[in-house]
PDB file of C-alpha atoms in Angstrom:
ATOM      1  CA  UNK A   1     -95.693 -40.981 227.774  1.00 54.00           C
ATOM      2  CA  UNK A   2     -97.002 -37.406 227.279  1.00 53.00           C
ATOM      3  CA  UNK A   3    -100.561 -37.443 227.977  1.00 54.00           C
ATOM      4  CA  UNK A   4    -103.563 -34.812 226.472  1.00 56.00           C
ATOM      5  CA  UNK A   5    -106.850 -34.541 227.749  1.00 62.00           C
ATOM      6  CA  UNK A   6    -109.387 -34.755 224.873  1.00 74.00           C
ATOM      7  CA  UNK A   7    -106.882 -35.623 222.482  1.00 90.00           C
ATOM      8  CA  UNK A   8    -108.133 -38.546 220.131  1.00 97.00           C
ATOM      9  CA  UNK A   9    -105.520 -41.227 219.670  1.00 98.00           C
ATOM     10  CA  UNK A  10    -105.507 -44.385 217.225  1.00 99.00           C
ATOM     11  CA  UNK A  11    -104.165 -47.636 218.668  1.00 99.00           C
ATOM     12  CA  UNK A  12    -103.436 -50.107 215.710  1.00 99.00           C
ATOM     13  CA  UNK A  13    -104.416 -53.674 217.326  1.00 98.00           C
ATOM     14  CA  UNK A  14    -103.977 -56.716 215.563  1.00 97.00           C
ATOM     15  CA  UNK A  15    -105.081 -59.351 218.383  1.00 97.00           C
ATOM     16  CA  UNK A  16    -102.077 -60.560 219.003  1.00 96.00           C
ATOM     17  CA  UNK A  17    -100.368 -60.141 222.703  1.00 98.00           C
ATOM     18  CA  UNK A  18     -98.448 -57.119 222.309  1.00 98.00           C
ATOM     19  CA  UNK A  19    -101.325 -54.813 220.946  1.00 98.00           C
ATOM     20  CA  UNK A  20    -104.175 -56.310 223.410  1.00 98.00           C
ATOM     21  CA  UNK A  21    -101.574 -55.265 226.330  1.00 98.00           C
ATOM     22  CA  UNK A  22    -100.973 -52.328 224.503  1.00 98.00           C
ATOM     23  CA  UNK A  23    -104.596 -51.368 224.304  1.00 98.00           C
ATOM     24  CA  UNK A  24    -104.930 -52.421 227.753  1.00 97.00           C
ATOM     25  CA  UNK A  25    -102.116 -50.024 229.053  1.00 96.00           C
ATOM     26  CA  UNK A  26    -103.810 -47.281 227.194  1.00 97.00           C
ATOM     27  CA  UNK A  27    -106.877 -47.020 228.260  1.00 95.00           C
ATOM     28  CA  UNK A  28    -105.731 -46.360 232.105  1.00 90.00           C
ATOM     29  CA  UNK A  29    -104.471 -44.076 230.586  1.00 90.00           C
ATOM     30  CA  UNK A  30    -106.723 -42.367 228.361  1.00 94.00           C
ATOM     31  CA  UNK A  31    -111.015 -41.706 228.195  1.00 94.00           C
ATOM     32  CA  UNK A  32    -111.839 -45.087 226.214  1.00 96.00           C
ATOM     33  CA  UNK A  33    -114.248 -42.479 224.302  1.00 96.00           C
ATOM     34  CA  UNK A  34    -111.083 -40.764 222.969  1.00 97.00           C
ATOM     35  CA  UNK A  35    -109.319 -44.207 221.723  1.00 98.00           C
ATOM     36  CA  UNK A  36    -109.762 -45.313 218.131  1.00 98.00           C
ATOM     37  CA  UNK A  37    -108.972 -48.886 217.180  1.00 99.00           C
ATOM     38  CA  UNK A  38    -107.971 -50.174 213.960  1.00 99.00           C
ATOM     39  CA  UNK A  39    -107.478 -53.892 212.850  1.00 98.00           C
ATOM     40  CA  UNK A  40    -106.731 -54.837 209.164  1.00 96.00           C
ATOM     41  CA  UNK A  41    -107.870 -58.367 208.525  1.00 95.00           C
ATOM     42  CA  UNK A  42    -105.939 -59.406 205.150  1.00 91.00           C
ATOM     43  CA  UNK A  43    -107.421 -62.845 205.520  1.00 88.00           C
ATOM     44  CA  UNK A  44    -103.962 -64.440 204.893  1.00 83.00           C
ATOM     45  CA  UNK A  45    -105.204 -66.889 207.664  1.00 83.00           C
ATOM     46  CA  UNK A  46    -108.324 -69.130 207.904  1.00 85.00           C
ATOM     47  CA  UNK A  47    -108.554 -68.662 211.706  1.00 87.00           C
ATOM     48  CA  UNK A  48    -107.799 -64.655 211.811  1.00 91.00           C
ATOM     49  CA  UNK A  49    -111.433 -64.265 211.614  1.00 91.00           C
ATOM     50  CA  UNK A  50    -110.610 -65.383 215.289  1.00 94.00           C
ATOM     51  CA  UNK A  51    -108.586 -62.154 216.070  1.00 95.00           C
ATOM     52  CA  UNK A  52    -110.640 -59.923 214.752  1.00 97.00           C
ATOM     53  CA  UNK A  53    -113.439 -61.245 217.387  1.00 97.00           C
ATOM     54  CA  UNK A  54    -111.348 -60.679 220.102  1.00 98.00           C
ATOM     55  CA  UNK A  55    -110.411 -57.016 219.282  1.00 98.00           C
ATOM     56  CA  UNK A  56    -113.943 -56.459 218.323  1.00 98.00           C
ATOM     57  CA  UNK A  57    -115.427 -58.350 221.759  1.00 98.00           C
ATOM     58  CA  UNK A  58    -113.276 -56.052 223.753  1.00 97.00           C
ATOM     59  CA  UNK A  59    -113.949 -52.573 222.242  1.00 98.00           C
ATOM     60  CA  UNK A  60    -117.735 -53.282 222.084  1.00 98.00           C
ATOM     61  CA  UNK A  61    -117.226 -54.470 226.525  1.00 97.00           C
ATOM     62  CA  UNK A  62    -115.222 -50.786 226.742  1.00 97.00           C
ATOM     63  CA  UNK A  63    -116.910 -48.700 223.981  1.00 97.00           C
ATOM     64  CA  UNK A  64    -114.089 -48.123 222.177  1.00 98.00           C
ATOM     65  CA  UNK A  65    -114.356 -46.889 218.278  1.00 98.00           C
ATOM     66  CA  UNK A  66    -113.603 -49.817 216.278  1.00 98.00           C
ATOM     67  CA  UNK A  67    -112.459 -49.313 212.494  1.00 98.00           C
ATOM     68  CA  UNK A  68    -112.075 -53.018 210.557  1.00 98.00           C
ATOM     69  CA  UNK A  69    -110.368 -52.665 207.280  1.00 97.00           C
ATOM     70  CA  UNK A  70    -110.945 -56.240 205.509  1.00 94.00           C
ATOM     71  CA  UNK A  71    -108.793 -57.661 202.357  1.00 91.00           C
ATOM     72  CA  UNK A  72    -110.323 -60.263 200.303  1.00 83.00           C
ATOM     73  CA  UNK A  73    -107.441 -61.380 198.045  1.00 68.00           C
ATOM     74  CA  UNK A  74    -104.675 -61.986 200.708  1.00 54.00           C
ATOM     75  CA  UNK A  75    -104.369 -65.579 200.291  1.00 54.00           C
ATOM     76  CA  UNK A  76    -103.831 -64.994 196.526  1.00 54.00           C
ATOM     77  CA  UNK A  77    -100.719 -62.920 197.021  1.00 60.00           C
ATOM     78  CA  UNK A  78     -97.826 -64.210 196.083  1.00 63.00           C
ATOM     79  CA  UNK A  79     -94.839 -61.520 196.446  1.00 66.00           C
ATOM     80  CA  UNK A  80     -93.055 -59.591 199.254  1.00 72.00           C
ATOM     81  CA  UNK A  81     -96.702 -60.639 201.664  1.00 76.00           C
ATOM     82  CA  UNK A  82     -94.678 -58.495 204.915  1.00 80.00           C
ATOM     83  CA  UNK A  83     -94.359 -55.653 202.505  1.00 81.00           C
ATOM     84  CA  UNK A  84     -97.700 -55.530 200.568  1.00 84.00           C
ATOM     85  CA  UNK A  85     -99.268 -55.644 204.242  1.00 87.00           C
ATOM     86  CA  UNK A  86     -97.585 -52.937 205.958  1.00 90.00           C
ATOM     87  CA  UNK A  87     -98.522 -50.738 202.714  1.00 90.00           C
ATOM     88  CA  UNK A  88    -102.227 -51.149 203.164  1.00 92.00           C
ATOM     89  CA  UNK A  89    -102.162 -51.077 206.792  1.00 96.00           C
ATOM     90  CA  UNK A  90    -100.479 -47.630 207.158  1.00 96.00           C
ATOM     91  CA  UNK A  91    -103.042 -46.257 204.384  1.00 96.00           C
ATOM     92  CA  UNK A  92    -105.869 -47.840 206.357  1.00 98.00           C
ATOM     93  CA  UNK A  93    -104.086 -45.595 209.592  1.00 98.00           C
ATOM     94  CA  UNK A  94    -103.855 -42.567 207.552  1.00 98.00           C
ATOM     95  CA  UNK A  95    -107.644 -42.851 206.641  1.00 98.00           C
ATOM     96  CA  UNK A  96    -108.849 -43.193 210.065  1.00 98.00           C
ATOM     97  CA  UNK A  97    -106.290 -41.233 211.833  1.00 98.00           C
ATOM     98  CA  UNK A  98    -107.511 -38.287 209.096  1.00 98.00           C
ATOM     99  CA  UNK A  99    -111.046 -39.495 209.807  1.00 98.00           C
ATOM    100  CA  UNK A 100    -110.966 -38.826 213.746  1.00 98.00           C
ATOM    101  CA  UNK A 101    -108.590 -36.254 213.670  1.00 97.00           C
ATOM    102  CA  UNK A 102    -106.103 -38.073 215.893  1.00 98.00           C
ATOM    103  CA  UNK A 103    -103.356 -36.461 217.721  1.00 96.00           C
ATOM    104  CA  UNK A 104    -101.472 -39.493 217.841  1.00 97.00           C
ATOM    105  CA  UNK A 105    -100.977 -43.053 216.465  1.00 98.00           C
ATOM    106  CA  UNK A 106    -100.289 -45.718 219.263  1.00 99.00           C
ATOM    107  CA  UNK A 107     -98.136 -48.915 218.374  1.00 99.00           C
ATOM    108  CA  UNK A 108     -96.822 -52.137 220.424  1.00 98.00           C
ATOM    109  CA  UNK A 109     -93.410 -52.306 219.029  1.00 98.00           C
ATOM    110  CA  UNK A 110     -91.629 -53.703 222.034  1.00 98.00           C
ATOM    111  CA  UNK A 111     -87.923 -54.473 222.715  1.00 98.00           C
ATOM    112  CA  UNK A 112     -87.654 -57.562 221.063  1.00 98.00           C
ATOM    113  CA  UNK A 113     -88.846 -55.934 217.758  1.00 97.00           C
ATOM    114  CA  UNK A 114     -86.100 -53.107 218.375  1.00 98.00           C
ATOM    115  CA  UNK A 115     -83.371 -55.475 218.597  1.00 98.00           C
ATOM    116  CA  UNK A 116     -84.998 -58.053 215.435  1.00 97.00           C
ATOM    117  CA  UNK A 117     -85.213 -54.838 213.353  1.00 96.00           C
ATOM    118  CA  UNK A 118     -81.233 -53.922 214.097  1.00 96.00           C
ATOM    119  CA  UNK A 119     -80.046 -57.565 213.162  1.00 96.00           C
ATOM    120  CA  UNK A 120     -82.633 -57.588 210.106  1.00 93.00           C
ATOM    121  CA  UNK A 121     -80.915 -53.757 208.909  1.00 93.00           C
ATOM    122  CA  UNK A 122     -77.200 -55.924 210.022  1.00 92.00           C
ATOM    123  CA  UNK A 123     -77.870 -58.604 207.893  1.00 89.00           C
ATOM    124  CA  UNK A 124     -79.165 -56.952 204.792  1.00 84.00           C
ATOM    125  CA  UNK A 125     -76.092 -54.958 205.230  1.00 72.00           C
ATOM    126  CA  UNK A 126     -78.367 -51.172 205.002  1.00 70.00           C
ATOM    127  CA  UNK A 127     -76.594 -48.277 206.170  1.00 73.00           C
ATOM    128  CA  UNK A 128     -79.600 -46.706 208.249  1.00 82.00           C
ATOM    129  CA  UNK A 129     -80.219 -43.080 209.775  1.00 83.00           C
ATOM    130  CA  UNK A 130     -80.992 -45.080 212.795  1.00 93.00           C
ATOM    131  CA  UNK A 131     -80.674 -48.715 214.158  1.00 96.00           C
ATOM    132  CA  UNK A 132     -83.978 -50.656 215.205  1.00 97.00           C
ATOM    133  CA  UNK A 133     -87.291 -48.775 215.495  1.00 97.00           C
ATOM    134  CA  UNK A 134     -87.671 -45.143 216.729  1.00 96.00           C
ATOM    135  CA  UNK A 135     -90.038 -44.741 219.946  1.00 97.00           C
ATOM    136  CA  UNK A 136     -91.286 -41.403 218.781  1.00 97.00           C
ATOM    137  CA  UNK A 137     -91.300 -40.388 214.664  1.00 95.00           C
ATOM    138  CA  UNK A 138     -93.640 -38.873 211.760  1.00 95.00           C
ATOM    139  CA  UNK A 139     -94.646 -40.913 209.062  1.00 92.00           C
ATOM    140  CA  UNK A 140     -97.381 -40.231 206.145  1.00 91.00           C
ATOM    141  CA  UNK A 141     -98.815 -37.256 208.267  1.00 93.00           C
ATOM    142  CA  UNK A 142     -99.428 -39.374 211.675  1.00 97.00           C
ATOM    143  CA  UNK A 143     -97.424 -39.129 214.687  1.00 97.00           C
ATOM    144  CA  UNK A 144     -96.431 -41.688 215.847  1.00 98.00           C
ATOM    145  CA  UNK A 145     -95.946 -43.617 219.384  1.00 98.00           C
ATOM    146  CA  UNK A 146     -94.627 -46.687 220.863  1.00 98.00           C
ATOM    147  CA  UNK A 147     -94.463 -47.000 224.314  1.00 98.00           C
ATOM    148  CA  UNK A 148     -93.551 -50.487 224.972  1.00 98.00           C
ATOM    149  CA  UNK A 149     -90.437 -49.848 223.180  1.00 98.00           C
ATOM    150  CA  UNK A 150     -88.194 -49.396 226.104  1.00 97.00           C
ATOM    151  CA  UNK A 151     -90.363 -51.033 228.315  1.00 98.00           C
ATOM    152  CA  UNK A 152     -91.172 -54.598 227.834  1.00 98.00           C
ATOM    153  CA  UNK A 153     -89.747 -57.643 225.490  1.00 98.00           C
ATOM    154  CA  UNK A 154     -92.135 -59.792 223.951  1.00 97.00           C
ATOM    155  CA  UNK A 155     -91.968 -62.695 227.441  1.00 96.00           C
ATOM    156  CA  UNK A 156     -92.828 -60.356 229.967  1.00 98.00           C
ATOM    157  CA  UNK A 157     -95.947 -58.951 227.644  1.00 98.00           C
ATOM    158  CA  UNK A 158     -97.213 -62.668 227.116  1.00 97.00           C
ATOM    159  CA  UNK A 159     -96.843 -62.949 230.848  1.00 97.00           C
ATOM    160  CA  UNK A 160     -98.811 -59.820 231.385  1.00 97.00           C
ATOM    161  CA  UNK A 161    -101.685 -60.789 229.418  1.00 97.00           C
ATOM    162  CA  UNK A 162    -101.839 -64.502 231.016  1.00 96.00           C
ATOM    163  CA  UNK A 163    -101.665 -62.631 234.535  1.00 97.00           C
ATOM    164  CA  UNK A 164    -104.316 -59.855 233.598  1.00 96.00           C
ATOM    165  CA  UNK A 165    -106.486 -62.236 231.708  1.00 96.00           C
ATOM    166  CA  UNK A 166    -106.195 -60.374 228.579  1.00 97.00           C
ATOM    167  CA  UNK A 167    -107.656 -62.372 225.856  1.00 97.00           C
ATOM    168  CA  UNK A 168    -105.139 -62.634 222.688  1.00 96.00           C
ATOM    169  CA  UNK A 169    -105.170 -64.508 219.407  1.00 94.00           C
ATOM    170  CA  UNK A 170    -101.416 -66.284 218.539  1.00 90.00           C
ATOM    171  CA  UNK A 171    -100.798 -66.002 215.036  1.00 83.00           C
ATOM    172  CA  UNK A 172     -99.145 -68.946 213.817  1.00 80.00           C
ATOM    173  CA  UNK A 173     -97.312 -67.331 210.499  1.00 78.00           C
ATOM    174  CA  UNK A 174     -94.840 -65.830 212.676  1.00 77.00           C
ATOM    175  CA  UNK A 175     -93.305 -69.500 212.935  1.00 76.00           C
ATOM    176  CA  UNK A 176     -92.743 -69.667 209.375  1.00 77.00           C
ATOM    177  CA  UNK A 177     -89.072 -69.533 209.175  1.00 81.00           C
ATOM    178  CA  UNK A 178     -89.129 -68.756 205.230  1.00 79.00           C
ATOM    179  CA  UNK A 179     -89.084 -64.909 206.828  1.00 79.00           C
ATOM    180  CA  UNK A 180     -86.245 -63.057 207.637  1.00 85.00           C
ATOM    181  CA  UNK A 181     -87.360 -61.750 210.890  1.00 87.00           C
ATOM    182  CA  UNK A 182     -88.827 -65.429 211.866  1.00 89.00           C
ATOM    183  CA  UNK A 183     -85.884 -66.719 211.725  1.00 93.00           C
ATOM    184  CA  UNK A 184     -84.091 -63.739 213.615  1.00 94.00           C
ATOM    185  CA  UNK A 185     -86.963 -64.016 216.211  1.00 93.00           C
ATOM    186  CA  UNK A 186     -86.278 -67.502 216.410  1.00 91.00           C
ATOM    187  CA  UNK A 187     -82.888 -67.297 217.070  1.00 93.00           C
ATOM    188  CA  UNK A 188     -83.261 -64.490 220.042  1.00 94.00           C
ATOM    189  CA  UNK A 189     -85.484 -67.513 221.502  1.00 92.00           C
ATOM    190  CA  UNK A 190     -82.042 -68.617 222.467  1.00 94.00           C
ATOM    191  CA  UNK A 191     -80.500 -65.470 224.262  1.00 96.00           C
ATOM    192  CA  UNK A 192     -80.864 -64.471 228.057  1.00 96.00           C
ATOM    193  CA  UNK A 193     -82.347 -61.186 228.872  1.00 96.00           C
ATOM    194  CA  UNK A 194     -79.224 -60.058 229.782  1.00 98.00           C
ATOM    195  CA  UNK A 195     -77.982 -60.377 226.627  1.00 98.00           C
ATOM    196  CA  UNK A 196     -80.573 -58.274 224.495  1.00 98.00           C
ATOM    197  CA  UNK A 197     -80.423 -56.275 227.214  1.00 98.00           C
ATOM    198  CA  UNK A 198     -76.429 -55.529 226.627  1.00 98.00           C
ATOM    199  CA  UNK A 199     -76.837 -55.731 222.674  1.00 98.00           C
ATOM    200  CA  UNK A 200     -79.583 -52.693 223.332  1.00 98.00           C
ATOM    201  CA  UNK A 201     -77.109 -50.301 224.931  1.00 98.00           C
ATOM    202  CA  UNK A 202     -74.906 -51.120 222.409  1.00 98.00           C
ATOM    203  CA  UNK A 203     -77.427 -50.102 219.747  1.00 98.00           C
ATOM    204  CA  UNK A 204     -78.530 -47.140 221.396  1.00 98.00           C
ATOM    205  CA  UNK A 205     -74.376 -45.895 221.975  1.00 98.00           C
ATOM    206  CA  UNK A 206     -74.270 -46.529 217.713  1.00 96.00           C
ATOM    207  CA  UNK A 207     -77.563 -44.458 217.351  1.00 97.00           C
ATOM    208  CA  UNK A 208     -75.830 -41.791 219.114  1.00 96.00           C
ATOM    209  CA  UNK A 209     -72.778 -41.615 217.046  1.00 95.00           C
ATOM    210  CA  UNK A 210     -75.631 -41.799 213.603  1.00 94.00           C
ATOM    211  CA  UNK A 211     -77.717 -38.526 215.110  1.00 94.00           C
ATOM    212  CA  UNK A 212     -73.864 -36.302 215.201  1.00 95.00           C
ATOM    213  CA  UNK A 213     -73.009 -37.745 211.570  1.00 93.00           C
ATOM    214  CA  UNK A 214     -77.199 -37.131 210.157  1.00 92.00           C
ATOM    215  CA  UNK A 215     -76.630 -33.406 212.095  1.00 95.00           C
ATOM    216  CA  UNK A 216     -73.096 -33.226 209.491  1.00 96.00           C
ATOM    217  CA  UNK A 217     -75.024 -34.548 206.885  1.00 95.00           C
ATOM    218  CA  UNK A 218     -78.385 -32.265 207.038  1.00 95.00           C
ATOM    219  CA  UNK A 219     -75.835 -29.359 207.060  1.00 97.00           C
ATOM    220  CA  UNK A 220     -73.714 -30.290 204.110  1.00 97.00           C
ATOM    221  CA  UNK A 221     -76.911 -30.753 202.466  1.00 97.00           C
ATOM    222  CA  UNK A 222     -78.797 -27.472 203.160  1.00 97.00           C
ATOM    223  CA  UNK A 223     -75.175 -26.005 201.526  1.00 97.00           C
ATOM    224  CA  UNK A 224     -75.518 -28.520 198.605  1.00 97.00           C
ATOM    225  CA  UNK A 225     -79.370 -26.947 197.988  1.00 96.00           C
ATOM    226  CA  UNK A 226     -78.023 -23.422 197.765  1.00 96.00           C
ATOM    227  CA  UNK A 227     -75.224 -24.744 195.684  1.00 95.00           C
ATOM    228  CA  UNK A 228     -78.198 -25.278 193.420  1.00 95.00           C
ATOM    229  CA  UNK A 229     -77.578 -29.595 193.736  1.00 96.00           C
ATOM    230  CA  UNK A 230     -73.916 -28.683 191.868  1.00 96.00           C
ATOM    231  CA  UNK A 231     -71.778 -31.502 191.089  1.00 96.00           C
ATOM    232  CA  UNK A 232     -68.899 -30.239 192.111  1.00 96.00           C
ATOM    233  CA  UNK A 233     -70.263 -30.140 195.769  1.00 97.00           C
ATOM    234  CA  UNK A 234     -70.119 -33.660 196.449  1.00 95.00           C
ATOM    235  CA  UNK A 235     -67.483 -34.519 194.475  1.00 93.00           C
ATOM    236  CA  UNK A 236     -65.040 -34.927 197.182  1.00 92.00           C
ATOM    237  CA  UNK A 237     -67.618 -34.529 199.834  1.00 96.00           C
ATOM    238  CA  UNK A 238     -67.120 -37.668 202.500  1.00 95.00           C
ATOM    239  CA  UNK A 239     -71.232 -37.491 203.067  1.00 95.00           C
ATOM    240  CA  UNK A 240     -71.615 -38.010 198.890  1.00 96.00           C
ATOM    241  CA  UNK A 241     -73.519 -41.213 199.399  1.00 94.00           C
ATOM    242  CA  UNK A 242     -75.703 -40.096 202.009  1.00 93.00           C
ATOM    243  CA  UNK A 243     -76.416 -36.517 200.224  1.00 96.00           C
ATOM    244  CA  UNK A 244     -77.744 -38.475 197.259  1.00 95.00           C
ATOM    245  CA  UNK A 245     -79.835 -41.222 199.013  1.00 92.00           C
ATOM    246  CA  UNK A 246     -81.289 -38.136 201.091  1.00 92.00           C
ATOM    247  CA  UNK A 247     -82.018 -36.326 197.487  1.00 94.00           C
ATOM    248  CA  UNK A 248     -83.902 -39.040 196.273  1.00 93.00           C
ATOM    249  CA  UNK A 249     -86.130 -39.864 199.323  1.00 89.00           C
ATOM    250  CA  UNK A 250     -86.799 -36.586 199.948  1.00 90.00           C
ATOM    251  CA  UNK A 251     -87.907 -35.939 195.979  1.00 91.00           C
ATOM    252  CA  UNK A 252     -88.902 -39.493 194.524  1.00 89.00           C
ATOM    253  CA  UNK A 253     -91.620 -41.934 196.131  1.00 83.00           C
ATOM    254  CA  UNK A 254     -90.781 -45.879 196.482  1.00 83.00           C
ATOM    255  CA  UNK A 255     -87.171 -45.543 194.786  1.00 88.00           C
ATOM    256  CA  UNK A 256     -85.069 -49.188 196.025  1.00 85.00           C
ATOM    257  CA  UNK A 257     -81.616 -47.884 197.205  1.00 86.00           C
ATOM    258  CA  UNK A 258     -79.002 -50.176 197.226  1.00 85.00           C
ATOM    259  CA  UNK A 259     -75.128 -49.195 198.321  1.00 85.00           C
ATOM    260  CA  UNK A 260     -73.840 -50.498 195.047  1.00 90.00           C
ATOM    261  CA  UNK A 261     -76.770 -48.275 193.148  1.00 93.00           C
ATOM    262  CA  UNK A 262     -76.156 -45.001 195.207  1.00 94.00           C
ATOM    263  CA  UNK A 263     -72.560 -45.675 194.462  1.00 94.00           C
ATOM    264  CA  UNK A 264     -73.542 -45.894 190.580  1.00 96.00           C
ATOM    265  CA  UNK A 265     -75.713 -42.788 191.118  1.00 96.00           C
ATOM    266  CA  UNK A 266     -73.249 -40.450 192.700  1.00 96.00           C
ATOM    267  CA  UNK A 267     -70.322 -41.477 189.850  1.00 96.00           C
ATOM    268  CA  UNK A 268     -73.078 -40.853 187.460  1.00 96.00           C
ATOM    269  CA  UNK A 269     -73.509 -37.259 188.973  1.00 95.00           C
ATOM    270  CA  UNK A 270     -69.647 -36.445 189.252  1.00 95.00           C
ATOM    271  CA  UNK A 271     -69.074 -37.171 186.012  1.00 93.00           C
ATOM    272  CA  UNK A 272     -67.823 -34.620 184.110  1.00 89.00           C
ATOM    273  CA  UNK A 273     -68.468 -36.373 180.821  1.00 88.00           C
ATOM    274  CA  UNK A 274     -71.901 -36.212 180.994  1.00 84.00           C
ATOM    275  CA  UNK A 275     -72.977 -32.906 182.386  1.00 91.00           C
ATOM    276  CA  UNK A 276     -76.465 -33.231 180.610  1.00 94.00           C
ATOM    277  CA  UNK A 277     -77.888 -36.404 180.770  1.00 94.00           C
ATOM    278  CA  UNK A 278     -80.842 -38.606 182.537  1.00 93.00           C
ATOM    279  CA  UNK A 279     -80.173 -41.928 185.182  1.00 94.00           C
ATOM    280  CA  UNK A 280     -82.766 -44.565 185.486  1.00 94.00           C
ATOM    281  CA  UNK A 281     -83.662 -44.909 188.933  1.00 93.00           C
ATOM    282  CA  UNK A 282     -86.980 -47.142 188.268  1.00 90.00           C
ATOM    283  CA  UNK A 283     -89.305 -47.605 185.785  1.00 90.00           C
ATOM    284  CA  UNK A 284     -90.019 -44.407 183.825  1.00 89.00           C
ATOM    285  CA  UNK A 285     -88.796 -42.452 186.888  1.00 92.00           C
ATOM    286  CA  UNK A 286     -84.997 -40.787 185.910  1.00 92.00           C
ATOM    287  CA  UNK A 287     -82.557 -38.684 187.621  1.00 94.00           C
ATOM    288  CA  UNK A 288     -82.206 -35.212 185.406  1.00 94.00           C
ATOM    289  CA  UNK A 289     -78.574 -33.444 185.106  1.00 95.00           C
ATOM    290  CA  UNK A 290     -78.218 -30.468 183.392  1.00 95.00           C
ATOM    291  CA  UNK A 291     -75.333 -28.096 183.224  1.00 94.00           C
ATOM    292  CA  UNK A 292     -74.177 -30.165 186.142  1.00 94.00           C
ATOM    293  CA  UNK A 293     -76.614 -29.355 188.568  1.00 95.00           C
ATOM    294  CA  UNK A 294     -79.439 -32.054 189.055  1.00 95.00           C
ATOM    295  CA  UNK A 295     -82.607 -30.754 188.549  1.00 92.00           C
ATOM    296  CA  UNK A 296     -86.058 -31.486 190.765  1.00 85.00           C
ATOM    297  CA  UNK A 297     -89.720 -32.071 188.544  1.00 73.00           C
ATOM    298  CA  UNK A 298     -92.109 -31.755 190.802  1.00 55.00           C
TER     299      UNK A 298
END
């Protein structure tokens, strides 16, 4: 873990084991004056009043910054909860990483979220630039860190805590097995450490073989800008499916990408029938074709 002097960092900490023993691990670490806590309380929970106590009671005993975002209407919310969550707590981040001008943001992704995030991408059938979670990576203008992510699965962490006396809230929604990852995490309940342990190599030996093919792919797709986004480029181009999703994510905010629809989207853009012409790709958002060349409105 690369270490700077002065540096402010935010640590997101929920009050569950892994980010208590991740703010624990930090601050030997770092100067507690340069760590920045944030806790999001959607109030999904009667009892998470309880967690926020505990992240609260210990930054107050170390005089750590402590940033509480609270959500009234949680327990109203009826769709995609996991979703809708992780939306307002990375905008919560941004703000107070922004705020604080933080070098870094700290998170206590561990290896049993690695491996639950694989299966999850396995079973949804998603053709990732990457398998499982990233230690290091930029997202929304934060850096971001996780270094449990190699280090510890979620037993060991639990032990830590009960050894160390770190005080931790247990969240009982992460039992409900209406959840895809619940019911993943459930299941790894079952396997020996030696087991995750040999499906992890095995992840990291795919994620090896994805960084050679994204290195092909950002190169046929710097030639497919100064083709001017041509047709004709990716017509026969093996990488045709992963130069379009990379088009759209790169030039449209929260587009769904299905295989079958990038499938749709590329025939729609070989097409020689239709050399002018507009795709739907979500609600008054289109793709624009003109002359054969897709065409970017910023």
């Amino acid at each position: 873990m690369l270490i700077e002097k002065n540096k402010n960092i935010l640590v997101g900490v929920s009050g569950g084991p892994d980010s208590m023993f991740l703010l624990n691990y930090l601050i030997s670490n770092f100067d507690p004056k340069n760590i920045i806590v944030a806790t999001v309380n959607y109030n999904f929970r009667t009892d998470s009043y309880k967690d926020i106590e505990i992240v609260k009671s210990f930054c107050e005993e170390k005089n750590i910054k402590f940033e509480l975002l609270e959500i009234k209407t949680s327990v109203l919310f009826n769709g995609n909860f996991e979703n809708y969550a992780r939306n307002i707590r990375y905008n919560f981040f941004r703000q107070i990483y922004k705020k604080y001008m933080c070098n870094s943001l700290y998170l206590a992704h561990h290896k049993d979220d690695f491996i639950e995030t694989y299966l999850m991408q396995k079973e949804s059938k998603r053709q990732p630039l990457f398998f499982g979670i990233k230690k290091s990576t930029d997202l929304f203008g934060m850096h971001i860190e996780r270094p449990l992510l190699d280090l510890y699965f979620k037993d060991e962490i639990e032990y830590f805590c009960k050894e160390k006396n770190i005080q931790f809230a247990i969240d009982y929604t992460n039992s409900d097995l209406k959840y895809t990852r619940n019911r993943i995490r459930d299941n790894l309940k079952t396997w020996t450490a030696n087991e995750k342990e040999k499906l992890i190599l095995e992840i990291n030996l795919q994620n090896k073989d994805l960084i050679l093919k994204q290195s092909e792919i950002d190169k046929q797709y710097n030639k497919w800008i100064n083709n001017g986004y041509n047709q004709e480029f990716i017509e026969d181009n093996k990488f045709a499916n992963n130069l379009v999703f990379k088009f759209i994510t790169l030039n449209y905010k929260n587009i769904k990408l299905s295989s079958s629809k990038i499938k749709s989207i590329v025939s729609w853009i070989v097409s020689t029938n239709n050399r002018t012409s507009k795709y739907l790709i979500k609600k008054n958002t289109f793709l624009i074709k003109r002359h054969g060349k897709l065409i970017i409105y910023n």
